[in-house]
Short mmCIF file of C-alpha atoms and ligand atoms in Angstrom, two decimals:
data_model
loop_
_atom_site.label_atom_id
_atom_site.label_comp_id
_atom_site.label_asym_id
_atom_site.label_seq_id
_atom_site.Cartn_x
_atom_site.Cartn_y
_atom_site.Cartn_z
CA MET A 1 15.36 28.41 -10.96
CA ASP A 2 11.64 29.02 -10.71
CA ARG A 3 9.14 26.22 -10.40
CA ARG A 4 8.05 26.21 -14.02
CA ASN A 5 11.59 26.20 -15.34
CA PHE A 6 12.86 23.45 -13.15
CA ILE A 7 9.86 21.37 -14.03
CA ARG A 8 10.59 21.90 -17.69
CA SER A 9 14.15 20.89 -17.13
CA ALA A 10 13.11 17.67 -15.50
CA ALA A 11 13.09 15.66 -18.65
CA THR A 12 11.31 12.67 -17.24
CA LEU A 13 8.30 14.73 -16.30
CA ALA A 14 8.18 17.15 -19.19
CA ALA A 15 4.95 17.04 -21.13
CA THR A 16 5.08 18.76 -24.46
CA SER A 17 1.33 19.17 -24.75
CA CYS A 18 1.20 20.89 -21.40
CA THR A 19 1.17 24.60 -20.85
CA GLY A 20 1.76 26.10 -17.45
CA GLY A 21 4.05 23.43 -16.11
CA LEU A 22 2.74 20.05 -15.13
CA ALA A 23 -0.35 21.17 -13.29
CA GLY A 24 -3.56 20.22 -15.01
CA CYS A 25 -1.80 18.10 -17.57
CA ALA A 26 -3.95 14.99 -17.69
CA LEU A 27 -2.67 11.69 -18.87
CA THR A 28 -4.06 11.35 -22.35
CA SER A 29 -4.51 7.70 -22.05
CA SER A 30 -4.95 7.27 -25.65
CA ASP A 31 -1.38 6.71 -24.84
CA THR A 32 -1.72 3.67 -26.78
CA GLY A 33 0.28 0.86 -25.62
CA MET A 34 0.58 2.24 -22.12
CA SER A 35 -1.12 -0.81 -20.66
CA THR A 36 1.14 -3.12 -22.66
CA GLN A 37 4.11 -1.01 -21.68
CA LEU A 38 3.06 -1.21 -18.04
CA ARG A 39 2.71 -5.00 -18.09
CA SER A 40 5.97 -5.41 -19.89
CA PHE A 41 7.65 -3.07 -17.42
CA ALA A 42 6.10 -4.83 -14.43
CA LEU A 43 7.28 -8.20 -15.72
CA SER A 44 10.86 -7.12 -16.26
CA SER A 45 12.91 -8.14 -13.28
CA ILE A 46 14.98 -5.37 -11.76
CA ALA A 47 18.56 -5.59 -10.50
CA GLU A 48 19.56 -4.46 -7.02
CA ASP A 49 21.00 -0.95 -6.81
CA PRO A 50 24.14 -0.98 -4.64
CA GLY A 51 23.90 2.80 -4.28
CA SER A 52 23.34 5.69 -6.67
CA ALA A 53 22.65 9.40 -6.43
CA LEU A 54 19.40 10.85 -7.70
CA ARG A 55 19.22 13.91 -9.94
CA LEU A 56 17.66 16.73 -7.95
CA HIS A 57 15.53 19.49 -9.42
CA GLY A 58 14.07 22.40 -7.50
CA HIS A 59 14.49 23.20 -3.85
CA TRP A 60 14.49 20.35 -1.36
CA PRO A 61 13.79 21.82 2.11
CA ALA A 62 16.89 21.71 4.31
CA ASP A 63 14.95 20.47 7.35
CA LEU A 64 13.42 17.49 5.55
CA GLN A 65 16.01 14.77 5.98
CA GLY A 66 15.78 11.09 6.70
CA THR A 67 15.06 7.89 4.81
CA LEU A 68 12.13 6.97 2.65
CA PHE A 69 11.74 3.18 2.73
CA ARG A 70 9.70 1.38 0.08
CA ASN A 71 8.86 -2.20 -0.81
CA GLY A 72 7.35 -3.85 -3.85
CA PRO A 73 7.37 -6.94 -6.05
CA ALA A 74 10.41 -6.85 -8.34
CA LEU A 75 11.47 -10.33 -9.47
CA PHE A 76 8.94 -11.80 -11.90
CA SER A 77 11.10 -13.93 -14.18
CA ARG A 78 13.59 -16.74 -13.67
CA ASN A 79 15.16 -18.82 -16.38
CA GLY A 80 12.44 -18.13 -18.94
CA ASP A 81 9.58 -18.69 -16.52
CA SER A 82 7.47 -15.77 -15.35
CA GLN A 83 4.93 -14.95 -12.70
CA ASP A 84 1.41 -14.11 -13.75
CA HIS A 85 0.21 -11.66 -11.12
CA LEU A 86 1.49 -8.41 -9.65
CA PHE A 87 1.30 -9.93 -6.16
CA ASP A 88 3.80 -12.65 -7.11
CA GLY A 89 7.09 -10.82 -7.58
CA ASP A 90 9.72 -11.32 -4.89
CA GLY A 91 10.01 -8.30 -2.63
CA MET A 92 12.67 -5.66 -3.17
CA VAL A 93 13.22 -3.10 -0.42
CA HIS A 94 14.45 0.39 -1.22
CA ALA A 95 15.98 3.19 0.80
CA TYR A 96 16.08 6.77 -0.45
CA ARG A 97 18.45 8.52 1.95
CA ILE A 98 17.96 12.25 2.05
CA HIS A 99 20.84 14.11 3.63
CA ALA A 100 22.72 17.38 3.19
CA GLY A 101 21.17 18.27 -0.14
CA GLU A 102 21.67 14.82 -1.65
CA ILE A 103 19.39 11.85 -2.16
CA ARG A 104 20.86 8.41 -2.64
CA HIS A 105 18.98 5.23 -3.48
CA HIS A 106 19.83 1.63 -2.85
CA SER A 107 17.80 -1.54 -3.01
CA ARG A 108 18.03 -5.21 -2.12
CA TYR A 109 15.87 -8.27 -2.54
CA VAL A 110 14.41 -9.57 0.67
CA GLN A 111 16.14 -12.85 1.41
CA THR A 112 13.04 -14.86 2.18
CA GLU A 113 13.24 -18.63 2.44
CA LYS A 114 11.51 -18.83 -0.95
CA PHE A 115 13.90 -16.36 -2.59
CA ILE A 116 17.00 -18.15 -1.30
CA GLN A 117 15.71 -21.57 -2.34
CA GLU A 118 14.73 -20.40 -5.83
CA GLN A 119 17.92 -18.40 -6.26
CA GLN A 120 19.93 -21.55 -5.60
CA ALA A 121 17.78 -23.60 -7.97
CA ASN A 122 17.82 -20.81 -10.60
CA ARG A 123 14.11 -21.35 -11.24
CA PHE A 124 10.75 -20.80 -9.61
CA LEU A 125 9.85 -23.80 -7.48
CA TYR A 126 6.40 -22.78 -6.26
CA SER A 127 3.08 -21.57 -7.55
CA GLY A 128 2.50 -18.03 -6.32
CA SER A 129 -0.46 -16.46 -4.60
CA ALA A 130 -2.06 -16.31 -8.06
CA SER A 131 0.42 -17.79 -10.54
CA VAL A 132 -0.03 -21.51 -11.17
CA ARG A 133 3.17 -23.51 -11.73
CA ALA A 134 3.17 -27.12 -12.88
CA GLY A 135 5.16 -29.29 -10.51
CA SER A 136 5.07 -26.73 -7.69
CA LEU A 137 6.68 -27.98 -4.51
CA PRO A 138 4.20 -28.36 -1.63
CA LEU A 139 3.59 -25.50 0.80
CA ARG A 140 4.90 -26.49 4.23
CA THR A 141 3.90 -23.40 6.19
CA ASN A 142 2.34 -19.96 5.60
CA ASP A 143 5.86 -18.72 4.96
CA THR A 144 6.82 -21.20 2.25
CA ILE A 145 5.90 -18.70 -0.48
CA ASN A 146 6.20 -15.57 1.67
CA MET A 147 7.51 -12.95 -0.76
CA ALA A 148 7.74 -10.10 1.78
CA ASN A 149 6.84 -7.76 -1.07
CA THR A 150 4.12 -5.42 0.17
CA SER A 151 5.42 -2.84 2.63
CA LEU A 152 8.36 -1.77 4.74
CA ARG A 153 7.34 -0.37 8.11
CA LYS A 154 9.06 0.54 11.37
CA VAL A 155 7.40 -1.23 14.29
CA GLY A 156 9.01 -0.47 17.66
CA ASN A 157 12.71 -0.31 16.84
CA LYS A 158 12.54 -2.92 14.08
CA TYR A 159 12.04 -2.53 10.35
CA PHE A 160 9.76 -5.11 8.79
CA ALA A 161 9.35 -6.18 5.19
CA LEU A 162 5.71 -7.23 5.23
CA TRP A 163 3.45 -9.54 3.28
CA GLU A 164 -0.08 -10.52 4.26
CA GLY A 165 -0.14 -14.30 4.33
CA GLY A 166 2.74 -14.96 6.73
CA SER A 167 5.45 -13.53 8.95
CA ALA A 168 7.27 -10.21 8.82
CA TYR A 169 10.93 -10.28 7.78
CA GLU A 170 13.24 -8.01 9.76
CA ILE A 171 15.44 -5.74 7.62
CA ASP A 172 18.63 -3.92 8.65
CA PRO A 173 17.70 -0.27 7.98
CA GLY A 174 21.31 0.69 7.24
CA THR A 175 22.28 -2.05 4.80
CA LEU A 176 18.83 -3.37 3.81
CA ALA A 177 20.16 -6.84 4.54
CA THR A 178 17.53 -9.33 5.66
CA ARG A 179 18.10 -10.27 9.29
CA SER A 180 15.52 -13.00 9.86
CA ARG A 181 11.92 -14.04 9.72
CA HIS A 182 10.32 -12.47 12.77
CA THR A 183 8.24 -14.45 15.25
CA LEU A 184 6.34 -12.47 17.90
CA ALA A 185 5.83 -15.48 20.19
CA PRO A 186 6.65 -19.19 19.77
CA GLU A 187 2.99 -20.12 19.36
CA LEU A 188 2.67 -17.52 16.59
CA GLU A 189 5.37 -18.88 14.31
CA HIS A 190 4.26 -18.48 10.66
CA ALA A 191 1.06 -16.67 11.72
CA PRO A 192 -0.13 -14.12 9.13
CA PHE A 193 0.79 -10.53 10.06
CA SER A 194 -0.72 -8.07 7.57
CA ALA A 195 1.25 -5.48 5.62
CA HIS A 196 -0.87 -2.70 7.18
CA PRO A 197 -0.11 -2.32 10.88
CA VAL A 198 -1.56 0.90 12.32
CA GLN A 199 0.16 2.88 15.05
CA ASP A 200 -2.13 4.32 17.70
CA THR A 201 -1.63 7.71 19.34
CA ASN A 202 -0.25 6.06 22.53
CA GLY A 203 2.55 4.41 20.54
CA ASP A 204 0.99 0.94 20.44
CA THR A 205 0.70 -0.83 17.11
CA TRP A 206 -2.38 -2.78 16.04
CA ASN A 207 -2.42 -5.34 13.30
CA PHE A 208 -4.38 -8.34 12.07
CA GLY A 209 -3.68 -11.55 10.22
CA SER A 210 -6.32 -13.24 8.10
CA LEU A 211 -6.43 -17.03 8.42
CA VAL A 212 -8.65 -17.28 5.36
CA ASN A 213 -5.82 -18.54 3.18
CA ILE A 214 -5.36 -21.52 5.48
CA GLY A 215 -9.01 -22.36 5.23
CA GLN A 216 -10.35 -20.72 8.37
CA ALA A 217 -12.85 -17.85 8.57
CA LYS A 218 -10.90 -16.29 11.43
CA THR A 219 -8.91 -13.12 12.00
CA LEU A 220 -6.04 -12.84 14.43
CA LEU A 221 -5.69 -9.45 16.12
CA TYR A 222 -2.38 -8.19 17.47
CA GLN A 223 -1.58 -5.39 19.89
CA LEU A 224 2.12 -4.51 20.21
CA GLY A 225 3.61 -2.02 22.65
CA PRO A 226 5.71 1.02 21.63
CA ASN A 227 8.78 -1.23 21.95
CA GLY A 228 7.35 -3.62 19.34
CA LYS A 229 6.79 -6.40 21.89
CA LEU A 230 3.56 -8.36 21.77
CA LYS A 231 0.98 -7.26 24.34
CA ARG A 232 -2.13 -9.22 23.33
CA THR A 233 -3.65 -11.33 20.60
CA LYS A 234 -7.23 -12.33 20.00
CA LEU A 235 -8.70 -14.76 17.51
CA ILE A 236 -11.96 -13.44 16.05
CA ASP A 237 -14.48 -15.75 14.38
CA MET A 238 -15.87 -14.35 11.14
CA ASP A 239 -19.23 -15.18 9.57
CA PHE A 240 -17.51 -16.01 6.27
CA ALA A 241 -14.04 -16.15 4.73
CA GLY A 242 -13.88 -12.73 3.06
CA TYR A 243 -10.76 -11.04 1.73
CA MET A 244 -9.24 -8.48 4.09
CA HIS A 245 -6.15 -6.49 3.20
CA ALA A 246 -6.05 -3.63 5.71
CA PHE A 247 -8.15 -2.18 8.53
CA ALA A 248 -8.80 1.03 10.45
CA ILE A 249 -8.87 2.19 14.06
CA SER A 250 -10.85 4.93 15.77
CA GLN A 251 -10.43 6.18 19.33
CA ASN A 252 -12.26 3.15 20.75
CA TYR A 253 -12.60 0.57 18.00
CA ILE A 254 -10.68 -1.66 15.66
CA ILE A 255 -12.67 -1.74 12.42
CA LEU A 256 -12.44 -4.73 10.09
CA LEU A 257 -14.20 -5.09 6.76
CA ASN A 258 -15.04 -8.67 5.87
CA THR A 259 -15.60 -8.23 2.14
CA CYS A 260 -17.94 -10.45 0.17
CA CYS A 261 -14.97 -11.57 -1.92
CA ILE A 262 -15.08 -15.02 -0.39
CA HIS A 263 -12.45 -17.75 -0.36
CA GLN A 264 -12.70 -21.46 -0.84
CA ALA A 265 -9.92 -23.98 -1.30
CA ALA A 266 -8.25 -23.74 -4.71
CA GLU A 267 -4.93 -24.22 -6.45
CA THR A 268 -3.78 -20.73 -5.50
CA PHE A 269 -4.78 -18.24 -2.83
CA ILE A 270 -6.13 -15.56 -5.17
CA GLY A 271 -7.63 -18.22 -7.45
CA GLY A 272 -9.83 -19.33 -4.54
CA TYR A 273 -11.69 -16.02 -4.28
CA THR A 274 -15.09 -15.29 -5.81
CA PHE A 275 -16.83 -11.95 -5.52
CA HIS A 276 -20.47 -12.38 -4.50
CA GLN A 277 -22.39 -9.37 -5.77
CA ASP A 278 -25.56 -10.62 -4.09
CA LYS A 279 -24.04 -10.87 -0.60
CA ALA A 280 -23.37 -8.21 2.00
CA SER A 281 -19.93 -7.18 3.24
CA GLN A 282 -19.59 -6.73 6.99
CA PHE A 283 -18.00 -3.91 8.97
CA ILE A 284 -16.95 -5.35 12.32
CA PHE A 285 -16.31 -3.05 15.28
CA ILE A 286 -14.07 -4.48 18.00
CA ASP A 287 -13.63 -2.75 21.33
CA LYS A 288 -9.96 -1.91 21.88
CA ASN A 289 -10.32 -2.51 25.61
CA ASP A 290 -11.50 -6.11 25.68
CA LEU A 291 -11.04 -7.06 22.00
CA GLU A 292 -14.65 -8.22 21.84
CA VAL A 293 -16.80 -7.70 18.74
CA LYS A 294 -19.33 -5.05 19.75
CA TYR A 295 -21.14 -4.34 16.48
CA THR A 296 -21.43 -5.85 13.02
CA ILE A 297 -23.02 -3.73 10.32
CA GLU A 298 -23.79 -5.13 6.89
CA VAL A 299 -23.39 -3.03 3.76
CA PRO A 300 -24.07 -3.89 0.11
CA ALA A 301 -21.36 -5.88 -1.68
CA ASN A 302 -18.11 -3.92 -1.88
CA PHE A 303 -14.36 -4.42 -2.07
CA VAL A 304 -11.65 -2.43 -0.31
CA PHE A 305 -7.89 -2.70 -0.06
CA HIS A 306 -7.15 0.48 1.89
CA PHE A 307 -8.77 2.81 4.38
CA GLY A 308 -8.36 6.46 5.28
CA ASN A 309 -8.67 7.55 8.88
CA ALA A 310 -11.57 6.75 11.23
CA PHE A 311 -12.79 8.77 14.19
CA GLU A 312 -15.70 9.06 16.56
CA GLU A 313 -17.49 12.35 17.09
CA LYS A 314 -20.78 12.96 18.94
CA GLY A 315 -21.99 9.37 18.67
CA THR A 316 -21.02 8.92 15.01
CA LEU A 317 -18.08 6.90 13.74
CA PHE A 318 -16.67 8.33 10.50
CA LEU A 319 -14.64 6.09 8.22
CA SER A 320 -13.27 6.68 4.74
CA THR A 321 -12.37 3.97 2.26
CA SER A 322 -10.96 3.58 -1.22
CA GLU A 323 -13.79 1.40 -2.42
CA TYR A 324 -14.43 -0.76 -5.48
CA SER A 325 -17.80 -2.04 -6.65
CA ASN A 326 -16.33 -5.53 -7.11
CA ALA A 327 -13.03 -7.41 -6.78
CA ASP A 328 -12.10 -7.43 -10.47
CA ILE A 329 -9.11 -5.25 -9.71
CA MET A 330 -7.50 -8.07 -7.71
CA LEU A 331 -8.98 -11.11 -9.44
CA LYS A 332 -8.32 -9.95 -13.02
CA GLY A 333 -6.81 -6.47 -13.06
CA MET A 334 -3.36 -7.41 -11.78
CA ALA A 335 -2.71 -10.29 -14.15
CA LEU A 336 0.49 -9.70 -16.10
CA ASN A 337 0.47 -12.10 -19.00
CA THR A 338 -2.77 -11.05 -20.62
CA HIS A 339 -4.03 -7.85 -22.17
CA HIS A 340 -7.15 -8.36 -20.06
CA GLY A 341 -5.02 -7.75 -16.97
CA LEU A 342 -3.03 -4.83 -15.62
CA GLY A 343 -4.14 -1.56 -17.17
CA ALA A 344 -7.19 -3.09 -18.89
CA GLY A 345 -9.65 -0.66 -17.38
CA TYR A 346 -11.08 -2.34 -14.29
CA SER A 347 -12.88 -0.11 -11.85
CA THR A 348 -10.74 2.15 -9.74
CA GLY A 349 -11.08 2.80 -6.03
CA LYS A 350 -13.36 5.73 -5.25
CA LEU A 351 -13.35 7.72 -2.07
CA VAL A 352 -16.32 6.67 0.06
CA GLN A 353 -17.20 8.14 3.44
CA TYR A 354 -19.24 6.13 5.95
CA GLU A 355 -20.98 7.57 8.99
CA PHE A 356 -22.00 4.83 11.42
CA LYS A 357 -24.43 5.27 14.31
CA LEU A 358 -23.14 2.30 16.24
CA ALA A 359 -25.89 2.41 18.86
CA THR A 360 -28.62 1.84 16.26
CA GLY A 361 -26.69 0.07 13.51
CA GLN A 362 -27.71 2.74 11.01
CA TYR A 363 -25.24 4.24 8.62
CA LYS A 364 -24.91 6.74 5.78
CA LYS A 365 -22.69 6.07 2.81
CA LYS A 366 -21.44 9.06 0.84
CA SER A 367 -19.86 8.01 -2.43
CA THR A 368 -17.70 10.33 -4.48
CA ALA A 369 -16.46 10.15 -8.04
CA VAL A 370 -12.89 10.82 -6.90
CA ASP A 371 -10.41 8.08 -7.80
CA ILE A 372 -8.05 7.48 -4.94
CA GLU A 373 -5.84 4.62 -3.76
CA PHE A 374 -3.32 4.35 -0.90
CA PRO A 375 -5.21 7.08 1.06
CA GLN A 376 -2.98 8.85 3.57
CA TYR A 377 -3.65 11.12 6.54
CA ASP A 378 -1.75 12.59 9.48
CA LEU A 379 -0.74 9.44 11.35
CA ALA A 380 0.27 11.46 14.42
CA ASP A 381 -3.14 13.15 14.68
CA PRO A 382 -5.64 10.76 13.11
CA TYR A 383 -8.87 11.20 15.06
CA HIS A 384 -10.53 14.09 13.29
CA ALA A 385 -11.81 15.04 9.85
CA GLN A 386 -8.96 15.90 7.55
CA THR A 387 -7.84 15.95 3.96
CA LEU A 388 -6.77 12.59 2.54
CA PHE A 389 -4.00 12.24 -0.03
CA GLY A 390 -3.70 9.39 -2.48
CA ALA A 391 -2.68 8.18 -5.87
CA GLY A 392 -5.49 8.78 -8.33
CA GLU A 393 -6.46 8.70 -11.88
CA SER A 394 -7.29 11.65 -14.07
CA GLY A 395 -8.28 11.84 -17.69
CA LYS A 396 -11.33 10.56 -19.46
CA LYS A 397 -10.28 7.06 -20.34
CA LYS A 398 -10.14 4.94 -17.22
CA ASP A 399 -7.50 2.28 -17.41
CA ASN A 400 -6.69 1.73 -13.77
CA ILE A 401 -3.32 3.40 -14.17
CA ALA A 402 -2.75 5.93 -11.40
CA ASN A 403 -1.22 9.04 -12.85
CA ALA A 404 -2.09 11.74 -10.33
CA LEU A 405 -1.72 12.94 -6.78
CA VAL A 406 -5.16 13.57 -5.35
CA ALA A 407 -6.25 15.37 -2.19
CA ILE A 408 -9.81 15.31 -0.92
CA ASN A 409 -11.55 16.19 2.30
CA PRO A 410 -14.20 13.48 2.76
CA ILE A 411 -16.50 15.82 4.70
CA THR A 412 -16.38 18.93 2.52
CA GLN A 413 -15.45 16.89 -0.57
CA ARG A 414 -13.15 19.72 -1.59
CA ASP A 415 -10.44 18.23 -3.75
CA GLN A 416 -7.21 19.06 -5.59
CA THR A 417 -5.38 17.07 -8.24
CA PHE A 418 -1.94 17.17 -9.75
CA SER A 419 -1.67 15.10 -12.92
CA TYR A 420 1.66 13.73 -14.05
CA ALA A 421 2.71 13.60 -17.66
CA PRO A 422 2.02 10.58 -19.88
CA GLY A 423 4.03 7.52 -19.04
CA ILE A 424 4.28 8.32 -15.33
CA ILE A 425 2.73 6.00 -12.73
CA ALA A 426 1.91 7.71 -9.43
CA GLU A 427 2.56 5.54 -6.37
CA GLU A 428 1.61 5.80 -2.70
CA PRO A 429 2.13 9.34 -1.38
CA LEU A 430 3.18 9.88 2.24
CA LEU A 431 2.23 12.85 4.41
CA VAL A 432 5.47 13.59 6.24
CA ARG A 433 6.68 16.18 8.73
CA SER A 434 9.97 18.01 8.61
CA LYS A 435 12.07 18.75 11.67
CA ARG A 436 10.27 22.07 11.97
CA HIS A 437 6.95 20.17 11.84
CA LYS A 438 6.05 21.45 8.41
CA HIS A 439 3.98 18.99 6.38
CA TYR A 440 4.99 17.78 2.94
CA ILE A 441 3.68 15.14 0.56
CA MET A 442 6.37 12.80 -0.70
CA GLN A 443 5.23 10.70 -3.65
CA THR A 444 7.28 8.17 -5.52
CA PHE A 445 6.61 7.64 -9.20
CA ILE A 446 7.70 5.32 -11.97
CA ASP A 447 8.55 6.57 -15.43
CA LEU A 448 7.70 3.81 -17.90
CA THR A 449 9.40 5.54 -20.80
CA HIS A 450 12.73 6.10 -19.12
CA ARG A 451 12.47 3.02 -16.91
CA ASN A 452 13.46 5.00 -13.86
CA GLY A 453 11.65 6.39 -10.87
CA GLY A 454 11.79 9.22 -8.44
CA ILE A 455 10.29 11.26 -5.67
CA ALA A 456 8.09 14.31 -6.14
CA LEU A 457 7.74 16.63 -3.15
CA PHE A 458 4.63 18.78 -2.71
CA GLU A 459 3.25 21.34 -0.29
CA PRO A 460 -0.06 19.74 0.79
CA THR A 461 -2.21 22.84 0.44
CA ARG A 462 -0.75 23.74 -2.96
CA LEU A 463 -0.30 20.42 -4.62
CA ALA A 464 -2.16 21.41 -7.80
CA GLU A 465 0.68 23.85 -8.49
CA GLY A 466 3.05 20.94 -8.89
CA PRO A 467 6.03 19.62 -6.98
CA ILE A 468 8.41 21.99 -5.24
CA ALA A 469 11.21 19.49 -5.78
CA LEU A 470 11.85 16.38 -7.80
CA ALA A 471 14.47 13.69 -7.56
CA THR A 472 14.89 11.12 -10.32
CA THR A 473 16.86 7.91 -10.23
CA LYS A 474 19.46 6.92 -12.78
CA VAL A 475 18.59 3.26 -12.40
CA PRO A 476 15.44 1.23 -13.15
CA ILE A 477 12.97 1.09 -10.28
CA PRO A 478 10.18 -1.51 -10.07
CA LEU A 479 6.57 -0.68 -9.25
CA GLY A 480 6.11 -0.58 -5.50
CA PHE A 481 3.28 -0.82 -3.04
CA HIS A 482 3.94 0.76 0.36
CA GLY A 483 6.60 2.29 2.55
CA CYS A 484 7.35 4.79 5.31
CA PHE A 485 9.47 7.85 5.95
CA VAL A 486 11.73 7.96 8.99
CA ALA A 487 12.99 11.49 9.65
CA SER A 488 16.52 12.09 10.96
FE1 FE2 B 1 -1.83 -2.47 0.72
#
């Protein structure tokens, strides 16, 4: 079956208004009701999948086998009560096992302390990170409302379901059973460990934990060895309590962005943040050798969840970000119980490239009009200019609903886009390597109309031509955030 025909046969992705397959078929977001549909979909709690085969279309390369792990918030309602923010669903971990021409999916809720306690009570007992609940039980530790709902990553030989305000939960990669809350050292019990650890080229893993949510303008840095054991930590004092979700590394530096979305004590974690348009955000450059802050460079007010790669070349440090002009996306744009929330048209992340001259503190900021979130690069070879891949938005009406796979080189600004059909939400793509070291882009998507999901597989240099293979689930899949692919 040729590419066009198999795409046409893939009912979930067929777009009747589209000629020439899916390529170039923008989401016509007059798609009225799509935002409502998205909120309603996001709020519907999803059952665990004990194991089901996906429908395969097209040619899945024989040497691309392994498991795609994903994580995302999935349980938003209990006993008539619902959460009010996308961050507040209990985490569900997924495995898509790709083997011998078959892909099978299964999923399980992460058995956090909160999940177990609320499951037994058959009701929500706590306010969330943004949802206020009358009569909420008190928070005893950072892990009391840990939902472990943000990512699933392999660190050393362990698989972690990650959140950002507390500990990692270790997951059995074979059964997806939750093993235990993970503590790196006794003195670090309940310490925040972000959902965005970054593996360095020597096999070490760097991560940070923001102490902002416990009222301290401090960031805890972690360095773990290739075996996942803790090597070093360092507590960094910040000038103010800005929101930090992820970070970047270059050859010599750990790069934090203390955004001017600043926290003060409030009923909920997210409710405590205010974006200060008149203040500067701070890029903080920490030497990997001694973990000392070497440079702080202020930039005009901005907001960032995710970074592309960073690298140093001839005295310049290059860094790409998916950048927002304010924090509305988090403070308003992920609310679920209001039409002013998810899908209501808040600004989307644009690709921005910074070039820092660390010695002088000068920098250049090159903004683009390209919508991109979850930017990805070659994790095994990060320290050079390269094309970034992300979920993006195409079409004229901007509604903060990602419906495209986007590729852009931040230096040349050459870009490619593949737009999915209406009703499809594009999630985080991953740049993966097959056994024969061929690169592919693996992107999960959610089909709001059919309430299922799937994986689209692309050749990175030809992504505008559409996926070379598609796999769709027969079961409902919740929106997800992040994951990883482990080849076998
Ligand atoms: Fe993230």
